mmCIF file of C-alpha atoms and ligand atoms in Angstrom:
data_model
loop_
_atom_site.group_PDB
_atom_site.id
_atom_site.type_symbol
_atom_site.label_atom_id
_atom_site.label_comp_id
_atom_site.label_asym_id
_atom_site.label_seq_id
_atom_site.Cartn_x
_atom_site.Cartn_y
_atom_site.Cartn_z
ATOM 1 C CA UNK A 1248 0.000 0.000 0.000
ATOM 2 C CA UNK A 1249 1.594 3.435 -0.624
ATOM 3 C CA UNK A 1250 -0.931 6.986 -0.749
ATOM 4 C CA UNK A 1251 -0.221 10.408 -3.079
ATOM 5 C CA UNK A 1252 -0.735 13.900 -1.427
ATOM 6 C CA UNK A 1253 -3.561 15.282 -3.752
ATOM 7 C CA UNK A 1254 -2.466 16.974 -6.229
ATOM 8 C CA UNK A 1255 1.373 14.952 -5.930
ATOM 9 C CA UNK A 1256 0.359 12.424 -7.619
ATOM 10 C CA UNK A 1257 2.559 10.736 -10.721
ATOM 11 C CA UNK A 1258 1.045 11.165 -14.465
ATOM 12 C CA UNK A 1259 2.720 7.743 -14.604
ATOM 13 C CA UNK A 1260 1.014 4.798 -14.826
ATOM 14 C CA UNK A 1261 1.299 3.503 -11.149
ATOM 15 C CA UNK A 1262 3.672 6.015 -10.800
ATOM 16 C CA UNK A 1263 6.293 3.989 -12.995
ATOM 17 C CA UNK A 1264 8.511 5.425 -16.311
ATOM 18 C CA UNK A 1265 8.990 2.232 -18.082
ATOM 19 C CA UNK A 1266 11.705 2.026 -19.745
ATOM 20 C CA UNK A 1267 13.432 -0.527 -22.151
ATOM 21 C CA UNK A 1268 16.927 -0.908 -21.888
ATOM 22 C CA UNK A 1269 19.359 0.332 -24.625
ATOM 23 C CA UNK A 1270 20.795 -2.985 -26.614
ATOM 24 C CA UNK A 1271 24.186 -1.287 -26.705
ATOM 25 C CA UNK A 1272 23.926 0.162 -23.402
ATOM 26 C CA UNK A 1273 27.241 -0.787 -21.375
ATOM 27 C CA UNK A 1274 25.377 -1.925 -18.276
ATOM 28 C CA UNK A 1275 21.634 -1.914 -16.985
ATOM 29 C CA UNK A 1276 22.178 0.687 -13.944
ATOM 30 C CA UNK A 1277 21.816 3.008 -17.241
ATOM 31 C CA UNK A 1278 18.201 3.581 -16.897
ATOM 32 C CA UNK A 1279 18.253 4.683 -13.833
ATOM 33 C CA UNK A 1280 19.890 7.731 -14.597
ATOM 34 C CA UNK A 1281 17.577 7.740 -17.604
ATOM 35 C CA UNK A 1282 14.714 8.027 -15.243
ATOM 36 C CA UNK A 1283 16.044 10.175 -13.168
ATOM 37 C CA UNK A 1284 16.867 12.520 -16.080
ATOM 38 C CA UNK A 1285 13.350 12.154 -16.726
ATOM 39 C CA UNK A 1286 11.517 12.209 -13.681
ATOM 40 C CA UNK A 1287 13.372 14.483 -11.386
ATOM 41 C CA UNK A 1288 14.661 17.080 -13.609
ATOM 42 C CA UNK A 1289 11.890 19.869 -15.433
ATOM 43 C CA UNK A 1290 11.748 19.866 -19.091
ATOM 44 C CA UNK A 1291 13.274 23.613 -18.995
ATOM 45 C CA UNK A 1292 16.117 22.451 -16.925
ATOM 46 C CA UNK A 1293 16.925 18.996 -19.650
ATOM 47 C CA UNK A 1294 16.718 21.532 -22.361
ATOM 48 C CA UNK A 1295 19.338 23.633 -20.990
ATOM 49 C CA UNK A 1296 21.347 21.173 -19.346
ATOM 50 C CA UNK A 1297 21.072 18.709 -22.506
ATOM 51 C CA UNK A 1298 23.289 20.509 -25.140
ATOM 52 C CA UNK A 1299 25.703 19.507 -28.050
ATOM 53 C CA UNK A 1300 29.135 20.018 -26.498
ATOM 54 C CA UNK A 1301 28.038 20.945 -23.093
ATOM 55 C CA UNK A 1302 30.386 19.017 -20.636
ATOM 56 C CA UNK A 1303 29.924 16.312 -17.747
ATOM 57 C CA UNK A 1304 31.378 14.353 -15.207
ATOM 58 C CA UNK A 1305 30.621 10.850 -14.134
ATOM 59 C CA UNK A 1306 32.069 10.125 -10.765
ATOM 60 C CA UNK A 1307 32.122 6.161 -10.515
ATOM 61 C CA UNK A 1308 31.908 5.697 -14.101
ATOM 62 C CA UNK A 1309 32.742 1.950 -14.986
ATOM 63 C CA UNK A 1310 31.458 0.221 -17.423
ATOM 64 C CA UNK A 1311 29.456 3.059 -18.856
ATOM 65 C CA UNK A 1312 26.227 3.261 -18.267
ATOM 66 C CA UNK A 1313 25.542 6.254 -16.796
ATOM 67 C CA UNK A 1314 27.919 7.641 -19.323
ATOM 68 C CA UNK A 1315 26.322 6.281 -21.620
ATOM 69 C CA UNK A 1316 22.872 8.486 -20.822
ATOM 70 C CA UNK A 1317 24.620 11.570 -20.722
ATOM 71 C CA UNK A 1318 26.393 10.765 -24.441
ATOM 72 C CA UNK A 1319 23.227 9.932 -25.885
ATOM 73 C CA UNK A 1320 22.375 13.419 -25.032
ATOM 74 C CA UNK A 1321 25.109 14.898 -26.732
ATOM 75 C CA UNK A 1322 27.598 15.929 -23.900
ATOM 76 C CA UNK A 1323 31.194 15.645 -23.524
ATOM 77 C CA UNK A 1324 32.132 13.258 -20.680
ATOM 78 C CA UNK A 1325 35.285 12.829 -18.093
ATOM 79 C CA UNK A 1326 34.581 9.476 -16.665
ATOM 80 C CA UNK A 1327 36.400 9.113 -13.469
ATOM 81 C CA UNK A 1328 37.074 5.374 -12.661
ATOM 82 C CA UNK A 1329 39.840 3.310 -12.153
ATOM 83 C CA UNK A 1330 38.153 0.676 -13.809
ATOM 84 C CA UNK A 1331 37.647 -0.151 -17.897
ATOM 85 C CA UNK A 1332 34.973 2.038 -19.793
ATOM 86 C CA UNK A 1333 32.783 -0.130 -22.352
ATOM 87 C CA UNK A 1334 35.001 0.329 -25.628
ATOM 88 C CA UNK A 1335 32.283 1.271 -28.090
ATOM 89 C CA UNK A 1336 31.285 4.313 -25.547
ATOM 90 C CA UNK A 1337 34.725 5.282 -25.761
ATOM 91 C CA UNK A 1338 35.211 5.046 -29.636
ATOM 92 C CA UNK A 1339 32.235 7.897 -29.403
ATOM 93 C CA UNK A 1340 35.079 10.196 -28.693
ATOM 94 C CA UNK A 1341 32.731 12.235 -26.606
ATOM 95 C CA UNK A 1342 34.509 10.442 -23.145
ATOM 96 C CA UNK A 1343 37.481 11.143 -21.528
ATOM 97 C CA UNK A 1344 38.659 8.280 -19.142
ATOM 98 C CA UNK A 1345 40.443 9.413 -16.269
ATOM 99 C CA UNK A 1346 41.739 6.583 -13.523
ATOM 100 C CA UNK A 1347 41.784 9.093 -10.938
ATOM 101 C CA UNK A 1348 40.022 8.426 -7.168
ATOM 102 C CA UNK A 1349 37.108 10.019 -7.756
ATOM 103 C CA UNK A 1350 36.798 11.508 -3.716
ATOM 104 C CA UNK A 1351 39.427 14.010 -4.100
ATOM 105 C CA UNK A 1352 39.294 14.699 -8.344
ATOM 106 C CA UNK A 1353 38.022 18.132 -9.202
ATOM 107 C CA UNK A 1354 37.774 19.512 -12.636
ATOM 108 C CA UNK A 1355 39.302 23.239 -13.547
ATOM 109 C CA UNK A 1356 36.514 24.507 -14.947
ATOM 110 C CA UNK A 1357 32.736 24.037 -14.238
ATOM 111 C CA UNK A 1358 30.761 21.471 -16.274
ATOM 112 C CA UNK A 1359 26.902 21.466 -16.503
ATOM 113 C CA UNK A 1360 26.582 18.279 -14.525
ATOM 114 C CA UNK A 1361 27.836 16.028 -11.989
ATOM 115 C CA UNK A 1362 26.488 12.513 -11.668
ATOM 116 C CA UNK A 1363 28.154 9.737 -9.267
ATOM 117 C CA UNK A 1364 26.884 6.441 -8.498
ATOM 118 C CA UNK A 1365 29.928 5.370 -6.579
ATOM 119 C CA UNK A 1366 29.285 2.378 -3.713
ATOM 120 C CA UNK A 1367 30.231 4.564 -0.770
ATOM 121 C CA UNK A 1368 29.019 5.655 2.586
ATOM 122 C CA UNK A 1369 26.176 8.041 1.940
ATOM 123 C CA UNK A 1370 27.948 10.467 4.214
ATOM 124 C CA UNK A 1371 30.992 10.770 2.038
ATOM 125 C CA UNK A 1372 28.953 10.780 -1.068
ATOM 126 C CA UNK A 1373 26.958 14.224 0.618
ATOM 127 C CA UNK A 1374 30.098 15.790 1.498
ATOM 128 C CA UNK A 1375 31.548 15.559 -2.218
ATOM 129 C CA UNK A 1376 28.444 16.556 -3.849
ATOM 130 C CA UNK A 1377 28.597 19.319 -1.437
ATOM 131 C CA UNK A 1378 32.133 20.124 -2.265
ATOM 132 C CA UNK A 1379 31.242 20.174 -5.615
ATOM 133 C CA UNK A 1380 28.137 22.437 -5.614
ATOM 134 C CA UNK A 1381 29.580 24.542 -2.945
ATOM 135 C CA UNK A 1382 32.765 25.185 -5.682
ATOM 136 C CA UNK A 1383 30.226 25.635 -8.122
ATOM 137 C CA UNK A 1384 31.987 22.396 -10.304
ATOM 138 C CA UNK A 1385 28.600 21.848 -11.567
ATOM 139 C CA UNK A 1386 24.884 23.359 -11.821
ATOM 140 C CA UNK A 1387 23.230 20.354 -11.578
ATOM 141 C CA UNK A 1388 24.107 16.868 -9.686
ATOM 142 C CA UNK A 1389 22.531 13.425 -9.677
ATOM 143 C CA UNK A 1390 23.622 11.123 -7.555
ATOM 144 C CA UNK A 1391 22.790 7.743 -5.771
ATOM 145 C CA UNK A 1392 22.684 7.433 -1.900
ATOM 146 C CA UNK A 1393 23.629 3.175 -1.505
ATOM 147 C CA UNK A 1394 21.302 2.570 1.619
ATOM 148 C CA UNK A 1395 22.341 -1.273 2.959
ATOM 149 C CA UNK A 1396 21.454 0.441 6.665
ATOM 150 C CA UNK A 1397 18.417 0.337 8.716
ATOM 151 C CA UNK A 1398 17.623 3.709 9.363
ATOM 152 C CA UNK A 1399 17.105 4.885 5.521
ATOM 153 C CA UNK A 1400 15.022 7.589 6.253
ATOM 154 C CA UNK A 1401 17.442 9.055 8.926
ATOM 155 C CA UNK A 1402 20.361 8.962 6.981
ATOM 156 C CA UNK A 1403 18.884 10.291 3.623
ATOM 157 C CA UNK A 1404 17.537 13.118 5.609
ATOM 158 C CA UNK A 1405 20.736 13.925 7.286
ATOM 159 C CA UNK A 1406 22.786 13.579 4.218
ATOM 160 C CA UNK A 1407 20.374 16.096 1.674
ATOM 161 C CA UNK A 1408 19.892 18.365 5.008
ATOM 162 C CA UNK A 1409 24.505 18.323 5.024
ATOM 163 C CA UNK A 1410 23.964 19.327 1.592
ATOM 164 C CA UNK A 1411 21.319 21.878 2.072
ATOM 165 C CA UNK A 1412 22.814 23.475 5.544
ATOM 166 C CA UNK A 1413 26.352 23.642 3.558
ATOM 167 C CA UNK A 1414 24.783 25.901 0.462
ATOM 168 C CA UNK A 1415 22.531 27.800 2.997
ATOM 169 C CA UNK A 1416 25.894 28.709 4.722
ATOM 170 C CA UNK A 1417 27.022 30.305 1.595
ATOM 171 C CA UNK A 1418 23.379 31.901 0.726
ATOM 172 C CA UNK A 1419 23.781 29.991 -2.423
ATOM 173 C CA UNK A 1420 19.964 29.291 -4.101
ATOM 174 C CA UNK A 1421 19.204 25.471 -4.688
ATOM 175 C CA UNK A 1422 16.778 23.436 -5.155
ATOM 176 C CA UNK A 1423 16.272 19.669 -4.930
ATOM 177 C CA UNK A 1424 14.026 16.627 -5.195
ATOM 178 C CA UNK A 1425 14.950 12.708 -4.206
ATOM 179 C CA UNK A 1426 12.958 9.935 -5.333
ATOM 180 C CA UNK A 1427 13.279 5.616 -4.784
ATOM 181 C CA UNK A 1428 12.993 5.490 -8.629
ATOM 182 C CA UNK A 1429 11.478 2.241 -10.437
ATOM 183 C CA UNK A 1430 14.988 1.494 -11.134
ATOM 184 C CA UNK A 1431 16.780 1.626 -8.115
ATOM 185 C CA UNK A 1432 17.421 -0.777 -5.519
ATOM 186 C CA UNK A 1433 19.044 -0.270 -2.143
ATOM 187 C CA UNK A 1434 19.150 3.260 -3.107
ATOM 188 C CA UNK A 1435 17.660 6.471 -3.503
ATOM 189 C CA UNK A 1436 18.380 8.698 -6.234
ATOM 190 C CA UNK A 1437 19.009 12.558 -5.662
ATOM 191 C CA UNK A 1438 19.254 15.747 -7.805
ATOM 192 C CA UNK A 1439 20.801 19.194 -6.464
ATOM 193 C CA UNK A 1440 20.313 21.992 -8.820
ATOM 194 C CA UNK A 1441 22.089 25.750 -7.662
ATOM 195 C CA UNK A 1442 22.452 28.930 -8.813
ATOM 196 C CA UNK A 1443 25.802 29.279 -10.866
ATOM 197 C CA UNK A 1444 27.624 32.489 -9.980
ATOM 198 C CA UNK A 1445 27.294 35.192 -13.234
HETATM 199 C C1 SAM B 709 27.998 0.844 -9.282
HETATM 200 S S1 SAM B 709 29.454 1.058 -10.193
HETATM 201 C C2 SAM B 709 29.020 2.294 -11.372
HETATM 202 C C3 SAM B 709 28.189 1.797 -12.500
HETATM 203 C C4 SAM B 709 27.980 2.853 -13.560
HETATM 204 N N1 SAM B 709 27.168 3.941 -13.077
HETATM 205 C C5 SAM B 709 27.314 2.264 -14.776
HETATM 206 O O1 SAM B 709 26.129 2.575 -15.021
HETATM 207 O O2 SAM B 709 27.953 1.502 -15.508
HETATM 208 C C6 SAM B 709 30.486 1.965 -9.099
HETATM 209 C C7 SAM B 709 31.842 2.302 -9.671
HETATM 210 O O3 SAM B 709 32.457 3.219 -8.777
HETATM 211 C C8 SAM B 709 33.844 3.028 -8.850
HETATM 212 N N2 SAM B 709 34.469 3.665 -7.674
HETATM 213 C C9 SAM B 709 34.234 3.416 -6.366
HETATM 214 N N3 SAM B 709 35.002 4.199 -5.589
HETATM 215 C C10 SAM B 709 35.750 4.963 -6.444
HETATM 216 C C11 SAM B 709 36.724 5.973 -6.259
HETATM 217 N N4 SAM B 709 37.099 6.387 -5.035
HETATM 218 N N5 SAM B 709 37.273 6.552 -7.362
HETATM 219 C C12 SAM B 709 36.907 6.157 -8.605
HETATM 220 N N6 SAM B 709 35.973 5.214 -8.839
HETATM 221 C C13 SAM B 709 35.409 4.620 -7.766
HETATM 222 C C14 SAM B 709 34.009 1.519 -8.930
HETATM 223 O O4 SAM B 709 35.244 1.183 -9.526
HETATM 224 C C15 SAM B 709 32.805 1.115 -9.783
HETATM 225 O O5 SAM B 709 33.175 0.950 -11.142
#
C-alpha cells in the first residue's frame, strides 16, 4: 500500500517510467539515470542542461552506463574510474577516461553536470556533492545514496539536510528533489540543482 498527497500524484502509470533498456547500453544501472533525467529534472532544466558540447562528469563511471545516458544526449564526458569504460562508448570520442580516485578529483573549470553512483558511505557521497556544488563544479548533480542500513530515512535526511545546511551557509539558491525510482534498488536517487555564480 503506498498513498499520493492530492495533487502529488505521478502522471505515470502507477507512478512507474517504463523504460526498455538500450541494446548497446554498457550496463543496466543506465536507466536509472535515464529516469532520473526524466523524472526528477523539469523539461526547462533537460533543455538547458542537454546541449551539443556541453560538458559532464561521471564520478564512478565503470562500465558506462551512466555515461552512456549523458552521451546519448550529446555531452562531452570525463569518466572518473579506475576501472575499464565499455570500448564502443569510448570510440564515441565524446569520453574522456580518467583513472583518478574520484573523492578528491576536481575539474578546472565548471561542467553542466555532476552525476556519481559510486558504492560509498552516503555520508561521504553528501560531502563531495557538497564540495562540488559549494565550488560551483557543476549546476546540476545526480547522484545515488547506496542505503544497505536500517535507518534509511534518517540517513537520507541527514545527508540532503549536510547538503542543504552547507549551500545555505554560503546563501547559495538550490533546489532539490529525491525519489526511490522504479529502477533503483538499495538506493535512492538525488538531484541538487544551484544557482551558478554570473
Ligand atoms: C555501481 S558502479 C558504477 C556503475 C555505472 N554507473 C554504470 O552505469 O555503468 C560503481 C563504480 O564506482 C567506482 N568507484 C568506487 N570508488 C571509487 C573511487 N574512489 N574513485 C573512482 N571510482 C570509484 C568503482 O570502480 C565502480 O566501477
Amino acid at each position: 500500500m503506498g498513498y499520493s498527497p492530492w495533487g502529488r500524484a505521478s502522471n505515470l502509470k502507477g507512478g512507474i517510467l517504463r523504460l526498455k533498456s538500450p541494446k548497446d547500453a554498457p550496463s543496466r544501472s543506465s536507466l536509472k539515470l535515464d529516469e532520473a533525467i526524466q523524472v526528477l529534472m523539469s523539461n526547462k532544466q533537460r533543455k538547458a542542461t542537454f546541449r551539443l558540447g556541453h560538458t559532464a562528469v561521471d564520478l564512478g563511471a565503470a562500465p558506462g552506463g551512466w555515461t552512456y545516458q549523458l552521451v546519448q544526449r550529446g555531452l562531452q564526458v570525463t569518466a572518473i574510474d579506475n576501472g575499464p569504460m565499455d570500448k564502443k562508448l569510448m570510440a564515441t570520442e565524446q569520453v574522456v577516461h580518467l583513472k583518478e580516485n574520484a573523492l578528491t578529483w576536481l575539474p578546472e573549470k565548471p561542467v553542466q553536470i555532476l552525476v556519481c553512483d559510486m558504492v560509498e558511505k552516503p555520508s561521504l557521497v553528501a560531502n563531495l556533492m557538497a564540495k562540488w556544488l559549494l565550488q560551483a563544479k557543476a549546476a546540476h548533480a545526480i547522484f545515488n545514496l547506496k542505503l544497505p542500513m536500517k535507518k534509511r530515512f534518517q540517513e537520507v535526511s541527514d545527508c540532503i539536510g549536510e547538503i542543504c545546511d552547507q549551500l545555505e551557509a554560503q546563501e547559495i539558491d538550490y533546489f532539490w528533489q529525491a525519489k526511490h525510482l522504479y529502477h533503483d534498488r538499495e538506493e535512492i536517487t538525488v538531484y541538487f540543482r544551484r544557482q551558478m555564480p554570473k
